[in-house]
Each structure stands twice: as C-alpha cells, then as structure tokens.
C-alpha cells in the first residue's frame, strides 16, 4: 500500500495492492493526485468507475440492445450462401421462364390463350402476348399459391430447428447473442428472403417478357390504359404486396421451428400446414372461416391493376398478415425464451 494522505480528516490511499483508487468512492471525492502520484482513470484497459455507490470495483452493465446489425448481417450471409437457398431462388426464377416459353409456343400460330375469372391471376395470361409486362403479374399469381410459400416455409422452418440439429444453437446463445435478438435476426432474415424471392420472380418474368413479347402501354382490368412506366411502377408495387403477403407464413414457420430440433421436420410441417390451409380455403362449406385464413386474400394484388384501385381486399390481406405475424411471432418468442437448449 502506498503512502496515504488525509482528505477531510479521512486517510485516503492512492494505491491498494497495485490498483489505483477511483476518483470518487461512496460519494466522497478523492483527489486526482495524492502525494504527488496521479490516479489513473483506466486500469488494464478497463475504465475505473467514478461512483461505486457501495459496490467496490463494480462496473455497471449496459442493457443489451434488442437489435444488432452485425448479427443480422451474419444471418443474411449464412442464409444466402447455402446451396439450398440458391436452389430455391433458381427454381423461382425458372417458373416465369417456363410460363413465358409455354405461352410463346402456344401462340406461335397466331392463336390466343384464354384467361380465368375477372381479377384472378390466370386472367393476365390472355394479355401476355400483347404486352410482356403481364408476364410479371402472371408469374406472381402462379408462384404465390405454392412455390413462394414453400420456399419461405423451408427457410423459416429451418431457422431455429436447423441450428439445433447442427449443434450450433447453443454456441450462438453463448456468444452471447441473446435469445430475443437471435429470434429477431432470424425473422428479419426470413422477411428479407420473402422480398428477395418475390423480386427474383418479378425480374425474371420482366426479362423473359421483354425478350419474348412486345412491351408498351398497359391496359388495366378496368379497361383504362396507362403508360409503360406507370405499369412498371404498378408491377413493383404488386411485388411488394406479394412479399408482404408472406409475412404471416414466415412467422408461422418460425414458430414451428422453435417446437422441434429437427430442421427437416420443421420444414415439412410448415409446408404441410400451407397446403392444408389452402385446401380448406377451397371448401365451400367452410366459407365462414375463409376470411381468417392467411392465404384467402393473396390474389387481391390484382386489384392494383384496376383504375381506380380497389383497396378493401388489399387492406384486409395486410391486416391478416400483421395479425398472423403478431400471434405466431409472440408464440415463437415465448416458446424460444423458455426452451431448454440442449444442442
């Protein structure tokens, strides 16, 4: 112990066991220089607290933020570097190409292709030969009922269960990432995949439509005409709405992923639930339940091609997706927070 000096009648050591004394202890100020020896503000790279408040040498812990960009970037890199993810995106990109080539072959003799009911996705097929931009709407309508949700189900179902199955989940939590932060990062990554997958379909359809069919003014479902630039903006808006329509599926898949340690089981269960819900949505006897299925308003994006736009079903769709995201997101958080991580 170095030589002490008196402050207000109390002896204050400048150094104890080789450790410098902080500038204030229990509310009593300590001079920055005692007996000609300066008291450092940092010891071994660790800042000395200025107010111990009765806790000797304790450094107050800062609360962990619920969101860190570094963890999100890491999850994005891991997800989009996997061959499975790239294969899913490749399949999604191939669907518009196959549809465009099929329409081109079918109409090579000058015949036309009839569409389905008014406002539905198949109704756009009849207009592809006149304007390749309609291939974007047709491709999104063709992939939304199955291909896009299946891809989202695979990514979301594997988010937590895949880590547990690979034995890396425990190490992620020891890092420490924190359960809430990790779950938020994985959900944000899944939502990013929703957007990327939808844009891949839209861009592939736009390129294919431009190569195989003419481009020009767009005729809406209501019969009015708009410029190609405005039609392109409508196509982008439709792609964003389709991506938002998958928010509920992503939350459902993430919840299923917290229930098991098998990535394959989580993916299969999520895809099975998607198929089951869409089958139930086609049974007339269950019409009272149809508005509560997350897939019921999926094709409402066609209303964006009306003039004026019909917003009722679009808003209902977004509200339903938000409700599913809140319910299953909360369930996933509650389950993951209480889950015993063994791997």
XYZ file of C-alpha atoms in Angstrom:
343
model
C 0.000 0.000 0.000
C 1.407 3.383 -0.931
C 1.590 6.355 1.426
C -1.829 7.779 2.398
C -2.916 11.407 2.509
C -5.738 12.863 4.576
C -8.866 14.264 2.917
C -11.405 15.923 5.258
C -9.817 14.091 8.133
C -10.040 10.667 6.452
C -6.967 8.900 5.194
C -7.278 8.068 1.515
C -4.799 5.622 -0.042
C -3.665 6.388 -3.568
C -2.999 2.755 -4.404
C -4.111 -0.551 -2.880
C -2.446 -3.807 -3.930
C -1.194 -2.157 -7.064
C -4.671 -0.965 -8.178
C -5.354 2.731 -8.479
C -8.165 4.160 -6.377
C -11.069 5.714 -8.346
C -11.703 9.424 -8.226
C -14.854 9.041 -6.080
C -15.865 6.332 -3.622
C -19.278 6.209 -1.873
C -19.900 9.834 -2.748
C -16.592 11.085 -1.265
C -14.351 12.863 -3.760
C -10.801 11.597 -3.999
C -8.133 13.984 -5.303
C -6.800 13.195 -8.745
C -3.293 13.422 -7.365
C -2.350 12.041 -3.966
C 1.092 12.592 -2.507
C 2.332 13.619 -5.923
C 1.145 10.395 -7.560
C -1.517 10.734 -10.293
C -4.501 8.408 -10.038
C -5.186 6.841 -13.458
C -8.715 6.741 -14.869
C -8.154 3.377 -16.533
C -6.571 0.182 -15.212
C -5.520 -2.645 -17.569
C -7.714 -1.242 -20.300
C -10.815 -1.186 -18.046
C -12.321 2.163 -17.082
C -12.398 2.825 -13.330
C -15.941 3.682 -12.136
C -16.414 7.211 -10.852
C -19.120 6.242 -8.381
C -19.026 2.867 -6.674
C -22.221 3.569 -4.684
C -21.331 0.939 -2.157
C -20.245 -1.683 -4.671
C -16.480 -1.970 -4.568
C -14.935 -2.047 -8.046
C -18.223 -2.900 -9.789
C -18.771 -1.718 -13.325
C -22.422 -1.177 -14.242
C -23.570 -3.390 -17.098
C -25.241 -1.763 -20.031
C -28.524 -3.351 -21.164
C -28.175 -5.377 -24.345
C -29.946 -3.886 -27.373
C -32.734 -5.940 -28.915
C -31.282 -5.411 -32.367
C -27.732 -5.534 -33.675
C -26.865 -5.033 -37.324
C -23.855 -7.320 -37.075
C -25.956 -10.332 -36.056
C -28.443 -9.598 -38.843
C -25.658 -9.362 -41.428
C -24.231 -12.647 -40.192
C -27.610 -14.401 -40.524
C -28.095 -12.953 -44.002
C -24.678 -14.157 -45.117
C -25.247 -17.663 -43.742
C -28.719 -17.959 -45.284
C -27.899 -16.705 -48.772
C -24.654 -18.671 -49.028
C -26.393 -22.006 -48.577
C -26.854 -24.106 -51.698
C -30.416 -24.842 -50.618
C -31.296 -21.139 -50.670
C -29.685 -20.627 -54.075
C -31.524 -23.671 -55.426
C -34.860 -22.297 -54.213
C -34.180 -18.949 -55.872
C -33.169 -20.719 -59.088
C -36.438 -22.677 -59.151
C -38.431 -19.496 -58.554
C -36.573 -17.730 -61.366
C -37.268 -20.650 -63.723
C -41.052 -20.556 -63.278
C -41.596 -17.307 -65.267
C -39.288 -18.581 -67.995
C -41.301 -21.794 -68.345
C -44.600 -19.892 -68.385
C -43.308 -17.410 -70.956
C -41.908 -20.104 -73.255
C -45.142 -22.125 -72.970
C -47.252 -19.109 -73.904
C -44.907 -18.261 -76.768
C -45.117 -21.789 -78.201
C -48.886 -21.947 -77.727
C -49.435 -18.654 -79.568
C -46.836 -19.148 -82.284
C -49.588 -19.875 -84.824
C -51.400 -16.625 -84.003
C -53.944 -18.139 -81.614
C -54.702 -16.678 -78.200
C -54.842 -18.108 -74.684
C -57.991 -17.612 -72.655
C -57.859 -16.499 -69.041
C -59.787 -17.311 -65.938
C -62.189 -15.252 -63.892
C -62.032 -11.482 -63.800
C -59.362 -10.164 -61.485
C -57.801 -13.555 -60.881
C -54.219 -14.340 -61.751
C -54.980 -16.527 -64.826
C -56.856 -13.610 -66.415
C -53.481 -11.958 -67.080
C -52.338 -14.816 -69.319
C -54.535 -13.643 -72.189
C -52.714 -10.309 -72.297
C -49.117 -11.590 -72.207
C -48.879 -11.806 -75.992
C -49.853 -8.132 -76.287
C -47.588 -6.899 -73.506
C -44.739 -8.831 -71.906
C -45.196 -6.884 -68.663
C -48.239 -9.026 -67.916
C -45.915 -11.998 -67.539
C -44.834 -10.416 -64.226
C -48.388 -10.495 -62.893
C -48.996 -13.998 -64.245
C -45.754 -15.355 -62.753
C -46.514 -13.881 -59.327
C -50.031 -15.323 -59.459
C -48.626 -18.725 -60.457
C -45.942 -18.854 -57.752
C -47.876 -17.305 -54.866
C -50.193 -20.215 -54.039
C -47.392 -22.794 -53.701
C -43.835 -22.057 -54.842
C -43.228 -18.841 -52.904
C -44.845 -20.044 -49.626
C -42.987 -23.354 -49.891
C -39.660 -21.559 -50.243
C -40.474 -19.309 -47.280
C -41.567 -22.335 -45.255
C -38.232 -24.050 -45.905
C -36.209 -21.010 -44.812
C -38.377 -20.184 -41.779
C -38.770 -23.800 -40.662
C -35.026 -24.321 -40.683
C -34.202 -21.033 -38.913
C -34.064 -22.345 -35.331
C -34.536 -26.094 -35.730
C -31.687 -26.282 -38.227
C -29.303 -24.620 -35.779
C -30.397 -27.002 -33.024
C -29.975 -30.013 -35.285
C -26.493 -28.892 -36.346
C -25.474 -28.278 -32.719
C -24.707 -24.585 -33.266
C -27.680 -23.041 -31.464
C -26.127 -23.362 -28.013
C -22.934 -21.679 -29.176
C -24.906 -18.817 -30.734
C -26.540 -18.156 -27.372
C -23.228 -18.426 -25.506
C -21.676 -15.854 -27.889
C -23.726 -14.114 -26.330
C -26.364 -13.273 -28.905
C -29.362 -13.334 -26.581
C -32.499 -15.302 -27.399
C -34.683 -12.338 -28.297
C -32.038 -10.746 -30.500
C -31.310 -14.036 -32.223
C -35.003 -14.673 -32.904
C -35.498 -11.148 -34.257
C -32.460 -11.512 -36.512
C -33.729 -14.812 -37.898
C -37.216 -13.420 -38.513
C -35.765 -10.345 -40.231
C -33.628 -12.642 -42.379
C -36.703 -14.660 -43.356
C -38.578 -11.463 -44.267
C -35.618 -10.384 -46.366
C -35.776 -13.698 -48.180
C -39.504 -13.079 -48.800
C -38.646 -9.822 -50.547
C -35.682 -11.232 -52.471
C -37.626 -14.297 -53.642
C -40.531 -12.152 -54.859
C -38.224 -9.760 -56.694
C -36.407 -12.707 -58.306
C -39.717 -13.918 -59.747
C -40.688 -10.414 -60.901
C -37.324 -9.607 -62.503
C -37.114 -12.991 -64.219
C -40.637 -12.512 -65.587
C -39.879 -8.986 -66.770
C -36.721 -10.053 -68.604
C -38.455 -13.074 -70.158
C -41.467 -10.983 -71.172
C -39.238 -8.358 -72.761
C -37.377 -11.000 -74.783
C -40.400 -12.981 -75.975
C -43.192 -10.405 -76.256
C -43.632 -6.719 -77.112
C -43.733 -4.023 -74.429
C -45.899 -0.930 -74.460
C -48.912 0.725 -72.903
C -50.675 -1.306 -70.225
C -54.405 -1.985 -70.282
C -55.848 -2.326 -66.783
C -58.554 -4.760 -65.723
C -60.971 -1.815 -65.754
C -60.223 -1.174 -69.447
C -58.254 2.048 -68.998
C -54.753 2.484 -70.374
C -51.566 3.663 -68.703
C -48.019 4.243 -69.867
C -45.396 1.530 -69.678
C -43.553 3.456 -66.957
C -46.654 3.630 -64.784
C -47.317 -0.032 -65.449
C -43.774 -0.820 -64.335
C -44.388 1.050 -61.076
C -47.600 -0.933 -60.580
C -45.618 -4.126 -61.123
C -43.107 -3.085 -58.439
C -45.939 -2.243 -56.042
C -47.554 -5.618 -56.726
C -44.255 -7.376 -55.989
C -44.005 -5.549 -52.651
C -47.591 -6.505 -51.774
C -46.883 -10.160 -52.633
C -43.792 -10.074 -50.405
C -45.865 -8.569 -47.581
C -48.435 -11.334 -48.089
C -45.813 -13.850 -46.932
C -45.171 -12.191 -43.560
C -47.683 -14.440 -41.796
C -46.193 -17.582 -43.349
C -42.735 -16.531 -42.143
C -43.985 -16.095 -38.563
C -45.811 -19.437 -38.675
C -42.707 -21.216 -39.947
C -40.535 -19.603 -37.283
C -42.926 -20.738 -34.558
C -42.905 -24.310 -35.874
C -39.107 -24.141 -35.967
C -38.995 -23.473 -32.208
C -41.053 -26.581 -31.451
C -38.549 -29.146 -32.677
C -34.852 -29.773 -33.055
C -35.212 -31.343 -36.492
C -34.897 -28.944 -39.401
C -36.475 -31.394 -41.849
C -39.469 -31.949 -39.542
C -39.973 -28.189 -39.133
C -39.801 -27.570 -42.889
C -42.157 -30.457 -43.677
C -44.650 -29.348 -41.021
C -44.671 -25.757 -42.258
C -45.186 -26.767 -45.888
C -47.865 -29.257 -44.810
C -49.734 -26.518 -42.941
C -49.561 -24.267 -46.015
C -51.087 -26.945 -48.216
C -53.753 -27.794 -45.640
C -54.853 -24.178 -45.204
C -55.171 -23.648 -48.943
C -57.202 -26.840 -49.337
C -59.541 -25.702 -46.577
C -59.814 -22.315 -48.270
C -61.325 -24.045 -51.329
C -64.061 -25.940 -49.452
C -67.372 -24.040 -49.862
C -68.824 -25.424 -46.628
C -66.113 -23.549 -44.698
C -66.843 -20.166 -46.257
C -67.363 -18.616 -42.811
C -63.750 -19.418 -41.922
C -62.187 -18.410 -45.246
C -61.575 -14.728 -44.352
C -59.411 -15.866 -41.414
C -57.035 -17.992 -43.491
C -53.775 -16.236 -44.259
C -53.998 -17.288 -47.920
C -57.553 -16.104 -48.567
C -56.662 -12.602 -49.832
C -53.363 -13.460 -51.517
C -54.583 -12.837 -55.065
C -56.048 -9.478 -54.098
C -52.909 -7.897 -55.560
C -54.765 -7.996 -58.909
C -56.875 -5.097 -57.629
C -53.809 -2.898 -58.065
C -54.360 -3.272 -61.807
C -57.766 -1.633 -61.591
C -58.498 2.049 -62.129
C -59.268 3.228 -59.534
C -57.540 0.723 -57.269
C -59.775 -1.438 -55.062
C -58.209 -1.220 -51.619
C -60.664 -3.228 -49.494
C -59.239 -6.724 -50.003
C -55.691 -5.386 -50.142
C -56.044 -3.812 -46.710
C -57.703 -6.953 -45.336
C -54.805 -9.008 -46.631
C -52.191 -6.799 -44.970
C -54.168 -6.742 -41.726
C -54.436 -10.523 -41.717
C -50.709 -10.901 -42.320
C -49.971 -8.492 -39.472
C -52.277 -10.463 -37.165
C -50.591 -13.780 -38.007
C -47.163 -12.197 -37.572
C -48.106 -10.822 -34.144
C -49.715 -14.063 -32.890
C -47.169 -16.580 -34.147
C -44.246 -14.219 -33.604
C -45.225 -13.855 -29.949
C -45.730 -17.608 -29.662
C -42.284 -18.219 -31.156
C -40.712 -15.742 -28.720
C -42.473 -17.316 -25.723
C -41.510 -20.833 -26.775
C -37.908 -19.992 -27.643
C -37.438 -17.983 -24.448
C -38.470 -20.943 -22.294
C -36.902 -23.665 -24.428
C -34.187 -25.827 -22.898
C -31.335 -25.600 -25.373
C -29.543 -28.951 -25.359
C -27.673 -28.586 -28.657
